[in-house]
Amino acid sequence: MEGYKIIEVKESVFANNNKEADELRGKLKDQGIFLLNLMSSPGSGKTTTLKGTIAALKDDLKIGVMEADIDSDVDAATIEKTGAKVIQLHTGGMCHLDAGMTSQGLESLGTESLDLVILENIGNLVCPAEFDTGAVKNAMILSVPEGHDKPLKYPLMFSICDALIINKIDVMPYFDFDLDACVKYAKERNPDIQIFPISAKTGEGMEAWENWLKEQVLDWQKK
Amino acid sequence: MEGYKIIEVKESVFANNNKEADELRGKLKDQGIFLLNLMSSPGSGKTTTLKGTIAALKDDLKIGVMEADIDSDVDAATIEKTGAKVIQLHTGGMCHLDAGMTSQGLESLGTESLDLVILENIGNLVCPAEFDTGAVKNAMILSVPEGHDKPLKYPLMFSICDALIINKIDVMPYFDFDLDACVKYAKERNPDIQIFPISAKTGEGMEAWENWLKEQVLDWQKK
């Protein structure tokens, strides 16, 4: 028997998602909880990156994870082993989470005493970009095998993200991936985007990402 | 100046997408045109696979391609070089195509004298699976770097596809990809699914896929 709950989240009845997202952020601010919305394509390495990030930060921050998925719970089972507090959100086929669904998840997770909650959003570069979840910051993972042209093809996703993790740099020699071009395209969409080339598998580059995330959390709690 | 048109397709006003999809298939049958709906995540190698497929089949079949994208046209520019008739469909942010949007695309493409039209759907394993485009067959590409557990996480996509192309097998040594497990998971979702491990980059395995597709087209035109 797994130790994590599985929650069926329903699309919000509130028409104004942006307003609801702002209200959620206000509530998180009052409670000193930092919510990170982590997005990517399927198979970019979100779960492996999360595992490494949790291992590095868990001594300094109390971390919770909400694993959103259409209907499986393979990621929650993996994340649970890190010792982080985790729940699985099922969207029942929905391709994204809105602020209302995120609120339901946070309530079920129980956020008392947590510093950082990471929402692993549905694996999709299109729909999740269109809905403000109420997160304090948005991050995305693009992996080397996906190709450096993705900022051209999914402009909205790149423009709403505060951080871009470029994962699987260990396999760069086997792919025609132009890192400079990728950085250039991403910055054209979003000049302020922070870019972290990493290999979640080997650990290369993880520290810079983890330090950035930790700073964001402490900054949010201080203000 | 590119030689291909860019079409802004709008979501269908018809409530009954399934009915509209069946009607479109009937029309295609009368005209002897085979429509393949090709789906995948971003970066799985759809465009490279298409290039190879067109090169192999263009002497036997007259081929048209509809490149669906949110708002770029990088793929249409690539496919145009193959000599296939191509148009770019822009969905204006929509994460999928329905039968009405596909019909608009076919009209703009001009299907007279074509044997095979390939719809390169939006890069997304969630939403495109939920809408029948009117295609005769559905195929999807899963690439090795995405991981062998994807049939567990995106069950609907795997269950509606007639063919599963497993691409980028040339990089198998650098990833923890269990081909047997992937095949097992996919067949659990869909016992009849045809599976083609390929490398679009090296050409390995492409012939089996191309032969299957050609057979489907000839079979559809014969019946």
mmCIF file of N, CA, C and O in Angstrom, chain A residues 41-44 46-47 67-72 74-75 93-95 120 122-127 130 143 145-147 149-150 152-155 168 170-171 174-176 201, chain B residues 41-44 46-47 67-72 74-75 93-95 120 122-127 130 143 145-147 149-150 152-155 168 170-171 174-176 201:
data_model
loop_
_atom_site.group_PDB
_atom_site.id
_atom_site.type_symbol
_atom_site.label_atom_id
_atom_site.label_comp_id
_atom_site.label_asym_id
_atom_site.label_seq_id
_atom_site.Cartn_x
_atom_site.Cartn_y
_atom_site.Cartn_z
ATOM 1 N N SER A 41 7.464 18.553 -21.618
ATOM 2 C CA SER A 41 6.928 17.461 -22.436
ATOM 3 C C SER A 41 6.997 16.161 -21.659
ATOM 4 O O SER A 41 7.769 16.070 -20.707
ATOM 5 N N PRO A 42 6.271 15.145 -22.114
ATOM 6 C CA PRO A 42 6.493 13.816 -21.526
ATOM 7 C C PRO A 42 7.939 13.390 -21.776
ATOM 8 O O PRO A 42 8.476 13.621 -22.846
ATOM 9 N N GLY A 43 8.554 12.791 -20.774
ATOM 10 C CA GLY A 43 9.853 12.177 -20.993
ATOM 11 C C GLY A 43 11.041 13.113 -20.968
ATOM 12 O O GLY A 43 12.134 12.734 -21.365
ATOM 13 N N SER A 44 10.856 14.337 -20.487
ATOM 14 C CA SER A 44 11.981 15.283 -20.460
ATOM 15 C C SER A 44 12.840 15.089 -19.216
ATOM 16 O O SER A 44 13.899 15.700 -19.093
ATOM 17 N N LYS A 46 11.397 15.239 -15.826
ATOM 18 C CA LYS A 46 10.872 16.021 -14.698
ATOM 19 C C LYS A 46 11.062 15.275 -13.379
ATOM 20 O O LYS A 46 11.519 15.849 -12.394
ATOM 21 N N THR A 47 10.705 14.001 -13.371
ATOM 22 C CA THR A 47 10.722 13.257 -12.111
ATOM 23 C C THR A 47 12.154 13.041 -11.615
ATOM 24 O O THR A 47 12.431 13.200 -10.420
ATOM 25 N N GLU A 67 2.027 15.551 -7.737
ATOM 26 C CA GLU A 67 2.263 14.920 -9.029
ATOM 27 C C GLU A 67 0.967 14.923 -9.808
ATOM 28 O O GLU A 67 0.035 14.196 -9.446
ATOM 29 N N ALA A 68 0.884 15.725 -10.866
ATOM 30 C CA ALA A 68 -0.349 15.737 -11.658
ATOM 31 C C ALA A 68 -0.200 14.768 -12.820
ATOM 32 O O ALA A 68 0.839 14.728 -13.474
ATOM 33 N N ASP A 69 -1.236 13.988 -13.042
ATOM 34 C CA ASP A 69 -1.176 13.024 -14.127
ATOM 35 C C ASP A 69 -2.597 12.739 -14.584
ATOM 36 O O ASP A 69 -3.545 12.963 -13.846
ATOM 37 N N ILE A 70 -2.727 12.264 -15.782
ATOM 38 C CA ILE A 70 -4.061 11.999 -16.295
ATOM 39 C C ILE A 70 -4.713 10.886 -15.497
ATOM 40 O O ILE A 70 -5.813 11.022 -15.016
ATOM 41 N N ASP A 71 -4.019 9.779 -15.353
ATOM 42 C CA ASP A 71 -4.569 8.769 -14.459
ATOM 43 C C ASP A 71 -3.603 7.728 -13.896
ATOM 44 O O ASP A 71 -4.048 6.784 -13.255
ATOM 45 N N SER A 72 -2.306 7.904 -14.101
ATOM 46 C CA SER A 72 -1.388 6.926 -13.494
ATOM 47 C C SER A 72 -0.777 7.517 -12.219
ATOM 48 O O SER A 72 -1.007 8.666 -11.879
ATOM 49 N N VAL A 74 2.705 6.541 -11.429
ATOM 50 C CA VAL A 74 4.079 6.041 -11.432
ATOM 51 C C VAL A 74 5.050 7.066 -10.860
ATOM 52 O O VAL A 74 6.019 6.704 -10.195
ATOM 53 N N ASP A 75 4.790 8.379 -11.074
ATOM 54 C CA ASP A 75 5.723 9.383 -10.584
ATOM 55 C C ASP A 75 5.607 9.577 -9.073
ATOM 56 O O ASP A 75 6.614 9.774 -8.400
ATOM 57 N N GLY A 93 -8.237 13.034 -17.460
ATOM 58 C CA GLY A 93 -8.156 13.294 -18.899
ATOM 59 C C GLY A 93 -7.830 14.739 -19.235
ATOM 60 O O GLY A 93 -7.415 15.044 -20.341
ATOM 61 N N MET A 94 -8.020 15.659 -18.275
ATOM 62 C CA MET A 94 -7.737 17.076 -18.533
ATOM 63 C C MET A 94 -6.247 17.280 -18.795
ATOM 64 O O MET A 94 -5.397 16.669 -18.152
ATOM 65 N N CYS A 95 -5.965 18.194 -19.703
ATOM 66 C CA CYS A 95 -4.606 18.383 -20.193
ATOM 67 C C CYS A 95 -3.827 19.443 -19.421
ATOM 68 O O CYS A 95 -2.713 19.779 -19.785
ATOM 69 N N GLU A 120 4.228 19.137 -10.160
ATOM 70 C CA GLU A 120 4.681 18.548 -11.423
ATOM 71 C C GLU A 120 3.459 18.483 -12.320
ATOM 72 O O GLU A 120 2.578 17.649 -12.147
ATOM 73 N N ILE A 122 0.998 18.389 -15.833
ATOM 74 C CA ILE A 122 0.790 17.418 -16.918
ATOM 75 C C ILE A 122 1.865 17.581 -18.004
ATOM 76 O O ILE A 122 2.236 18.689 -18.333
ATOM 77 N N GLY A 123 2.373 16.477 -18.532
ATOM 78 C CA GLY A 123 3.415 16.509 -19.559
ATOM 79 C C GLY A 123 2.881 16.988 -20.901
ATOM 80 O O GLY A 123 2.312 16.209 -21.655
ATOM 81 N N ASN A 124 3.103 18.284 -21.176
ATOM 82 C CA ASN A 124 2.437 18.907 -22.321
ATOM 83 C C ASN A 124 2.993 20.331 -22.424
ATOM 84 O O ASN A 124 2.983 21.060 -21.424
ATOM 85 N N LEU A 125 3.465 20.732 -23.589
ATOM 86 C CA LEU A 125 4.023 22.091 -23.727
ATOM 87 C C LEU A 125 2.985 23.113 -24.170
ATOM 88 O O LEU A 125 3.315 24.274 -24.388
ATOM 89 N N VAL A 126 1.744 22.679 -24.344
ATOM 90 C CA VAL A 126 0.745 23.587 -24.911
ATOM 91 C C VAL A 126 -0.197 24.110 -23.833
ATOM 92 O O VAL A 126 -0.123 25.262 -23.416
ATOM 93 N N CYS A 127 -1.070 23.244 -23.350
ATOM 94 C CA CYS A 127 -2.186 23.680 -22.511
ATOM 95 C C CYS A 127 -1.765 24.224 -21.146
ATOM 96 O O CYS A 127 -2.311 25.229 -20.691
ATOM 97 N N GLU A 130 -1.278 27.910 -20.686
ATOM 98 C CA GLU A 130 -2.404 28.846 -20.839
ATOM 99 C C GLU A 130 -3.131 29.120 -19.531
ATOM 100 O O GLU A 130 -4.011 29.978 -19.487
ATOM 101 N N SER A 143 14.421 18.879 -22.818
ATOM 102 C CA SER A 143 15.555 17.951 -22.844
ATOM 103 C C SER A 143 16.212 17.954 -24.216
ATOM 104 O O SER A 143 15.555 18.188 -25.237
ATOM 105 N N PRO A 145 17.207 15.729 -26.376
ATOM 106 C CA PRO A 145 16.668 14.984 -27.523
ATOM 107 C C PRO A 145 15.466 15.648 -28.187
ATOM 108 O O PRO A 145 15.137 15.342 -29.328
ATOM 109 N N GLU A 146 14.789 16.561 -27.478
ATOM 110 C CA GLU A 146 13.621 17.224 -28.073
ATOM 111 C C GLU A 146 13.990 18.232 -29.154
ATOM 112 O O GLU A 146 13.148 18.580 -29.979
ATOM 113 N N GLY A 147 15.225 18.731 -29.113
ATOM 114 C CA GLY A 147 15.663 19.667 -30.151
ATOM 115 C C GLY A 147 15.676 21.116 -29.699
ATOM 116 O O GLY A 147 14.873 21.527 -28.876
ATOM 117 N N ASP A 149 14.916 23.736 -31.341
ATOM 118 C CA ASP A 149 13.964 24.655 -31.996
ATOM 119 C C ASP A 149 12.650 24.806 -31.230
ATOM 120 O O ASP A 149 11.754 25.512 -31.680
ATOM 121 N N LYS A 150 12.523 24.165 -30.094
ATOM 122 C CA LYS A 150 11.237 24.156 -29.394
ATOM 123 C C LYS A 150 10.737 25.540 -28.960
ATOM 124 O O LYS A 150 9.531 25.764 -28.944
ATOM 125 N N LEU A 152 10.737 28.077 -30.669
ATOM 126 C CA LEU A 152 10.048 28.613 -31.846
ATOM 127 C C LEU A 152 8.654 28.018 -31.971
ATOM 128 O O LEU A 152 7.725 28.659 -32.451
ATOM 129 N N LYS A 153 8.517 26.762 -31.532
ATOM 130 C CA LYS A 153 7.271 26.043 -31.765
ATOM 131 C C LYS A 153 6.280 26.181 -30.617
ATOM 132 O O LYS A 153 5.078 26.008 -30.812
ATOM 133 N N TYR A 154 6.768 26.434 -29.421
ATOM 134 C CA TYR A 154 5.897 26.558 -28.247
ATOM 135 C C TYR A 154 6.184 27.877 -27.533
ATOM 136 O O TYR A 154 6.589 27.893 -26.370
ATOM 137 N N PRO A 155 5.984 28.992 -28.249
ATOM 138 C CA PRO A 155 6.420 30.299 -27.731
ATOM 139 C C PRO A 155 5.777 30.675 -26.397
ATOM 140 O O PRO A 155 6.459 31.237 -25.526
ATOM 141 N N LYS A 168 19.429 16.563 -19.782
ATOM 142 C CA LYS A 168 20.071 15.500 -20.590
ATOM 143 C C LYS A 168 21.251 16.029 -21.407
ATOM 144 O O LYS A 168 21.470 15.584 -22.537
ATOM 145 N N ASP A 170 24.145 15.325 -20.885
ATOM 146 C CA ASP A 170 25.121 14.230 -21.013
ATOM 147 C C ASP A 170 25.025 13.515 -22.363
ATOM 148 O O ASP A 170 25.976 12.898 -22.804
ATOM 149 N N VAL A 171 23.861 13.612 -23.032
ATOM 150 C CA VAL A 171 23.744 12.938 -24.336
ATOM 151 C C VAL A 171 23.902 13.914 -25.506
ATOM 152 O O VAL A 171 23.641 13.562 -26.661
ATOM 153 N N TYR A 174 25.337 12.954 -28.932
ATOM 154 C CA TYR A 174 24.621 12.037 -29.821
ATOM 155 C C TYR A 174 23.448 12.697 -30.530
ATOM 156 O O TYR A 174 22.693 12.044 -31.242
ATOM 157 N N PHE A 175 23.247 13.977 -30.303
ATOM 158 C CA PHE A 175 22.118 14.691 -30.911
ATOM 159 C C PHE A 175 22.602 15.981 -31.574
ATOM 160 O O PHE A 175 23.611 16.542 -31.166
ATOM 161 N N ASP A 176 21.857 16.433 -32.570
ATOM 162 C CA ASP A 176 22.183 17.705 -33.225
ATOM 163 C C ASP A 176 21.502 18.832 -32.454
ATOM 164 O O ASP A 176 20.555 19.439 -32.944
ATOM 165 N N LYS A 201 20.729 13.043 -14.607
ATOM 166 C CA LYS A 201 21.280 11.695 -14.463
ATOM 167 C C LYS A 201 22.662 11.717 -13.807
ATOM 168 O O LYS A 201 22.923 10.965 -12.870
ATOM 169 N N SER B 41 4.774 13.511 -28.927
ATOM 170 C CA SER B 41 5.263 14.617 -28.115
ATOM 171 C C SER B 41 6.085 15.555 -28.981
ATOM 172 O O SER B 41 6.551 15.158 -30.047
ATOM 173 N N PRO B 42 6.336 16.759 -28.470
ATOM 174 C CA PRO B 42 7.316 17.605 -29.161
ATOM 175 C C PRO B 42 8.674 16.909 -29.174
ATOM 176 O O PRO B 42 9.058 16.294 -28.179
ATOM 177 N N GLY B 43 9.378 16.986 -30.286
ATOM 178 C CA GLY B 43 10.761 16.519 -30.310
ATOM 179 C C GLY B 43 10.960 15.023 -30.450
ATOM 180 O O GLY B 43 12.051 14.508 -30.245
ATOM 181 N N SER B 44 9.895 14.295 -30.841
ATOM 182 C CA SER B 44 10.048 12.849 -30.977
ATOM 183 C C SER B 44 10.597 12.467 -32.351
ATOM 184 O O SER B 44 10.912 11.306 -32.586
ATOM 185 N N LYS B 46 8.951 13.571 -35.450
ATOM 186 C CA LYS B 46 7.866 13.452 -36.438
ATOM 187 C C LYS B 46 8.309 13.939 -37.815
ATOM 188 O O LYS B 46 8.090 13.261 -38.809
ATOM 189 N N THR B 47 8.933 15.104 -37.843
ATOM 190 C CA THR B 47 9.255 15.718 -39.131
ATOM 191 C C THR B 47 10.340 14.919 -39.856
ATOM 192 O O THR B 47 10.246 14.685 -41.065
ATOM 193 N N GLU B 67 0.826 20.286 -41.971
ATOM 194 C CA GLU B 67 1.623 20.503 -40.767
ATOM 195 C C GLU B 67 0.819 21.349 -39.804
ATOM 196 O O GLU B 67 0.590 22.533 -40.057
ATOM 197 N N ALA B 68 0.387 20.754 -38.692
ATOM 198 C CA ALA B 68 -0.369 21.541 -37.718
ATOM 199 C C ALA B 68 0.575 22.074 -36.658
ATOM 200 O O ALA B 68 1.449 21.352 -36.171
ATOM 201 N N ASP B 69 0.404 23.318 -36.329
ATOM 202 C CA ASP B 69 1.273 23.921 -35.330
ATOM 203 C C ASP B 69 0.524 25.071 -34.686
ATOM 204 O O ASP B 69 -0.426 25.592 -35.238
ATOM 205 N N ILE B 70 0.950 25.435 -33.512
ATOM 206 C CA ILE B 70 0.257 26.514 -32.814
ATOM 207 C C ILE B 70 0.437 27.813 -33.570
ATOM 208 O O ILE B 70 -0.515 28.493 -33.888
ATOM 209 N N ASP B 71 1.665 28.161 -33.874
ATOM 210 C CA ASP B 71 1.836 29.334 -34.737
ATOM 211 C C ASP B 71 3.156 29.446 -35.487
ATOM 212 O O ASP B 71 3.399 30.472 -36.097
ATOM 213 N N SER B 72 3.986 28.413 -35.476
ATOM 214 C CA SER B 72 5.210 28.539 -36.283
ATOM 215 C C SER B 72 5.042 27.781 -37.598
ATOM 216 O O SER B 72 4.034 27.129 -37.825
ATOM 217 N N VAL B 74 8.050 26.140 -38.977
ATOM 218 C CA VAL B 74 9.376 25.549 -39.205
ATOM 219 C C VAL B 74 9.276 24.175 -39.868
ATOM 220 O O VAL B 74 10.111 23.812 -40.686
ATOM 221 N N ASP B 75 8.224 23.397 -39.545
ATOM 222 C CA ASP B 75 8.126 22.058 -40.110
ATOM 223 C C ASP B 75 7.681 22.082 -41.570
ATOM 224 O O ASP B 75 8.161 21.293 -42.376
ATOM 225 N N GLY B 93 -3.242 28.538 -30.943
ATOM 226 C CA GLY B 93 -3.139 28.200 -29.525
ATOM 227 C C GLY B 93 -3.848 26.909 -29.161
ATOM 228 O O GLY B 93 -3.594 26.347 -28.109
ATOM 229 N N MET B 94 -4.754 26.432 -30.032
ATOM 230 C CA MET B 94 -5.490 25.195 -29.720
ATOM 231 C C MET B 94 -4.527 24.017 -29.691
ATOM 232 O O MET B 94 -3.608 23.920 -30.485
ATOM 233 N N CYS B 95 -4.821 23.095 -28.784
ATOM 234 C CA CYS B 95 -3.906 21.992 -28.504
ATOM 235 C C CYS B 95 -4.205 20.738 -29.307
ATOM 236 O O CYS B 95 -3.588 19.704 -29.092
ATOM 237 N N GLU B 120 0.300 16.018 -39.698
ATOM 238 C CA GLU B 120 1.222 16.053 -38.555
ATOM 239 C C GLU B 120 0.534 16.887 -37.490
ATOM 240 O O GLU B 120 0.466 18.102 -37.566
ATOM 241 N N ILE B 122 -0.613 18.429 -33.651
ATOM 242 C CA ILE B 122 0.070 19.218 -32.614
ATOM 243 C C ILE B 122 0.894 18.290 -31.705
ATOM 244 O O ILE B 122 0.443 17.209 -31.354
ATOM 245 N N GLY B 123 2.095 18.710 -31.324
ATOM 246 C CA GLY B 123 2.975 17.901 -30.475
ATOM 247 C C GLY B 123 2.470 17.822 -29.046
ATOM 248 O O GLY B 123 2.709 18.721 -28.253
ATOM 249 N N ASN B 124 1.802 16.718 -28.712
ATOM 250 C CA ASN B 124 1.072 16.645 -27.447
ATOM 251 C C ASN B 124 0.497 15.234 -27.353
ATOM 252 O O ASN B 124 -0.143 14.760 -28.285
ATOM 253 N N LEU B 125 0.730 14.532 -26.251
ATOM 254 C CA LEU B 125 0.221 13.159 -26.115
ATOM 255 C C LEU B 125 -1.156 13.100 -25.442
ATOM 256 O O LEU B 125 -1.678 12.021 -25.215
ATOM 257 N N VAL B 126 -1.710 14.256 -25.101
ATOM 258 C CA VAL B 126 -2.957 14.250 -24.345
ATOM 259 C C VAL B 126 -4.158 14.586 -25.240
ATOM 260 O O VAL B 126 -4.954 13.729 -25.609
ATOM 261 N N CYS B 127 -4.240 15.852 -25.625
ATOM 262 C CA CYS B 127 -5.463 16.363 -26.255
ATOM 263 C C CYS B 127 -5.744 15.757 -27.638
ATOM 264 O O CYS B 127 -6.893 15.431 -27.933
ATOM 265 N N GLU B 130 -8.003 12.789 -27.928
ATOM 266 C CA GLU B 130 -9.419 12.873 -27.559
ATOM 267 C C GLU B 130 -10.336 13.255 -28.717
ATOM 268 O O GLU B 130 -11.552 13.241 -28.576
ATOM 269 N N SER B 143 9.687 8.412 -28.801
ATOM 270 C CA SER B 143 11.130 8.319 -29.005
ATOM 271 C C SER B 143 11.806 7.772 -27.747
ATOM 272 O O SER B 143 11.335 7.985 -26.630
ATOM 273 N N PRO B 145 14.360 8.564 -25.913
ATOM 274 C CA PRO B 145 14.661 9.400 -24.741
ATOM 275 C C PRO B 145 13.444 9.706 -23.862
ATOM 276 O O PRO B 145 13.605 10.076 -22.702
ATOM 277 N N GLU B 146 12.245 9.551 -24.388
ATOM 278 C CA GLU B 146 11.046 9.838 -23.593
ATOM 279 C C GLU B 146 10.775 8.778 -22.528
ATOM 280 O O GLU B 146 10.057 9.049 -21.561
ATOM 281 N N GLY B 147 11.306 7.578 -22.727
ATOM 282 C CA GLY B 147 11.151 6.534 -21.707
ATOM 283 C C GLY B 147 10.099 5.498 -22.067
ATOM 284 O O GLY B 147 9.119 5.804 -22.734
ATOM 285 N N ASP B 149 8.004 4.016 -20.170
ATOM 286 C CA ASP B 149 6.795 3.973 -19.326
ATOM 287 C C ASP B 149 5.651 4.817 -19.878
ATOM 288 O O ASP B 149 4.586 4.896 -19.251
ATOM 289 N N LYS B 150 5.817 5.435 -21.020
ATOM 290 C CA LYS B 150 4.803 6.368 -21.516
ATOM 291 C C LYS B 150 3.427 5.738 -21.791
ATOM 292 O O LYS B 150 2.406 6.393 -21.570
ATOM 293 N N LEU B 152 1.964 3.787 -19.931
ATOM 294 C CA LEU B 152 1.293 3.804 -18.623
ATOM 295 C C LEU B 152 0.734 5.183 -18.323
ATOM 296 O O LEU B 152 -0.290 5.320 -17.663
ATOM 297 N N LYS B 153 1.426 6.219 -18.795
ATOM 298 C CA LYS B 153 1.063 7.588 -18.425
ATOM 299 C C LYS B 153 0.093 8.239 -19.407
ATOM 300 O O LYS B 153 -0.610 9.175 -19.045
ATOM 301 N N TYR B 154 0.064 7.774 -20.640
ATOM 302 C CA TYR B 154 -0.816 8.357 -21.661
ATOM 303 C C TYR B 154 -1.628 7.245 -22.330
ATOM 304 O O TYR B 154 -1.536 7.032 -23.531
ATOM 305 N N PRO B 155 -2.421 6.526 -21.528
ATOM 306 C CA PRO B 155 -3.090 5.323 -22.036
ATOM 307 C C PRO B 155 -4.018 5.572 -23.227
ATOM 308 O O PRO B 155 -4.042 4.757 -24.152
ATOM 309 N N LYS B 168 14.356 6.848 -32.700
ATOM 310 C CA LYS B 168 15.665 7.128 -32.080
ATOM 311 C C LYS B 168 16.265 5.881 -31.414
ATOM 312 O O LYS B 168 16.911 5.977 -30.360
ATOM 313 N N ASP B 170 18.725 4.452 -32.420
ATOM 314 C CA ASP B 170 20.190 4.565 -32.521
ATOM 315 C C ASP B 170 20.815 5.062 -31.211
ATOM 316 O O ASP B 170 21.988 4.821 -30.966
ATOM 317 N N VAL B 171 20.043 5.742 -30.365
ATOM 318 C CA VAL B 171 20.617 6.229 -29.093
ATOM 319 C C VAL B 171 20.242 5.341 -27.902
ATOM 320 O O VAL B 171 20.493 5.693 -26.748
ATOM 321 N N TYR B 174 22.438 4.832 -24.790
ATOM 322 C CA TYR B 174 22.690 5.942 -23.859
ATOM 323 C C TYR B 174 21.505 6.221 -22.940
ATOM 324 O O TYR B 174 21.515 7.166 -22.165
ATOM 325 N N PHE B 175 20.449 5.444 -23.065
ATOM 326 C CA PHE B 175 19.258 5.661 -22.248
ATOM 327 C C PHE B 175 18.823 4.352 -21.588
ATOM 328 O O PHE B 175 19.092 3.276 -22.106
ATOM 329 N N ASP B 176 18.137 4.471 -20.468
ATOM 330 C CA ASP B 176 17.602 3.288 -19.792
ATOM 331 C C ASP B 176 16.233 2.975 -20.378
ATOM 332 O O ASP B 176 15.206 3.148 -19.716
ATOM 333 N N LYS B 201 16.913 8.850 -38.218
ATOM 334 C CA LYS B 201 18.207 9.461 -38.536
ATOM 335 C C LYS B 201 19.071 8.526 -39.382
ATOM 336 O O LYS B 201 19.619 8.934 -40.399
#
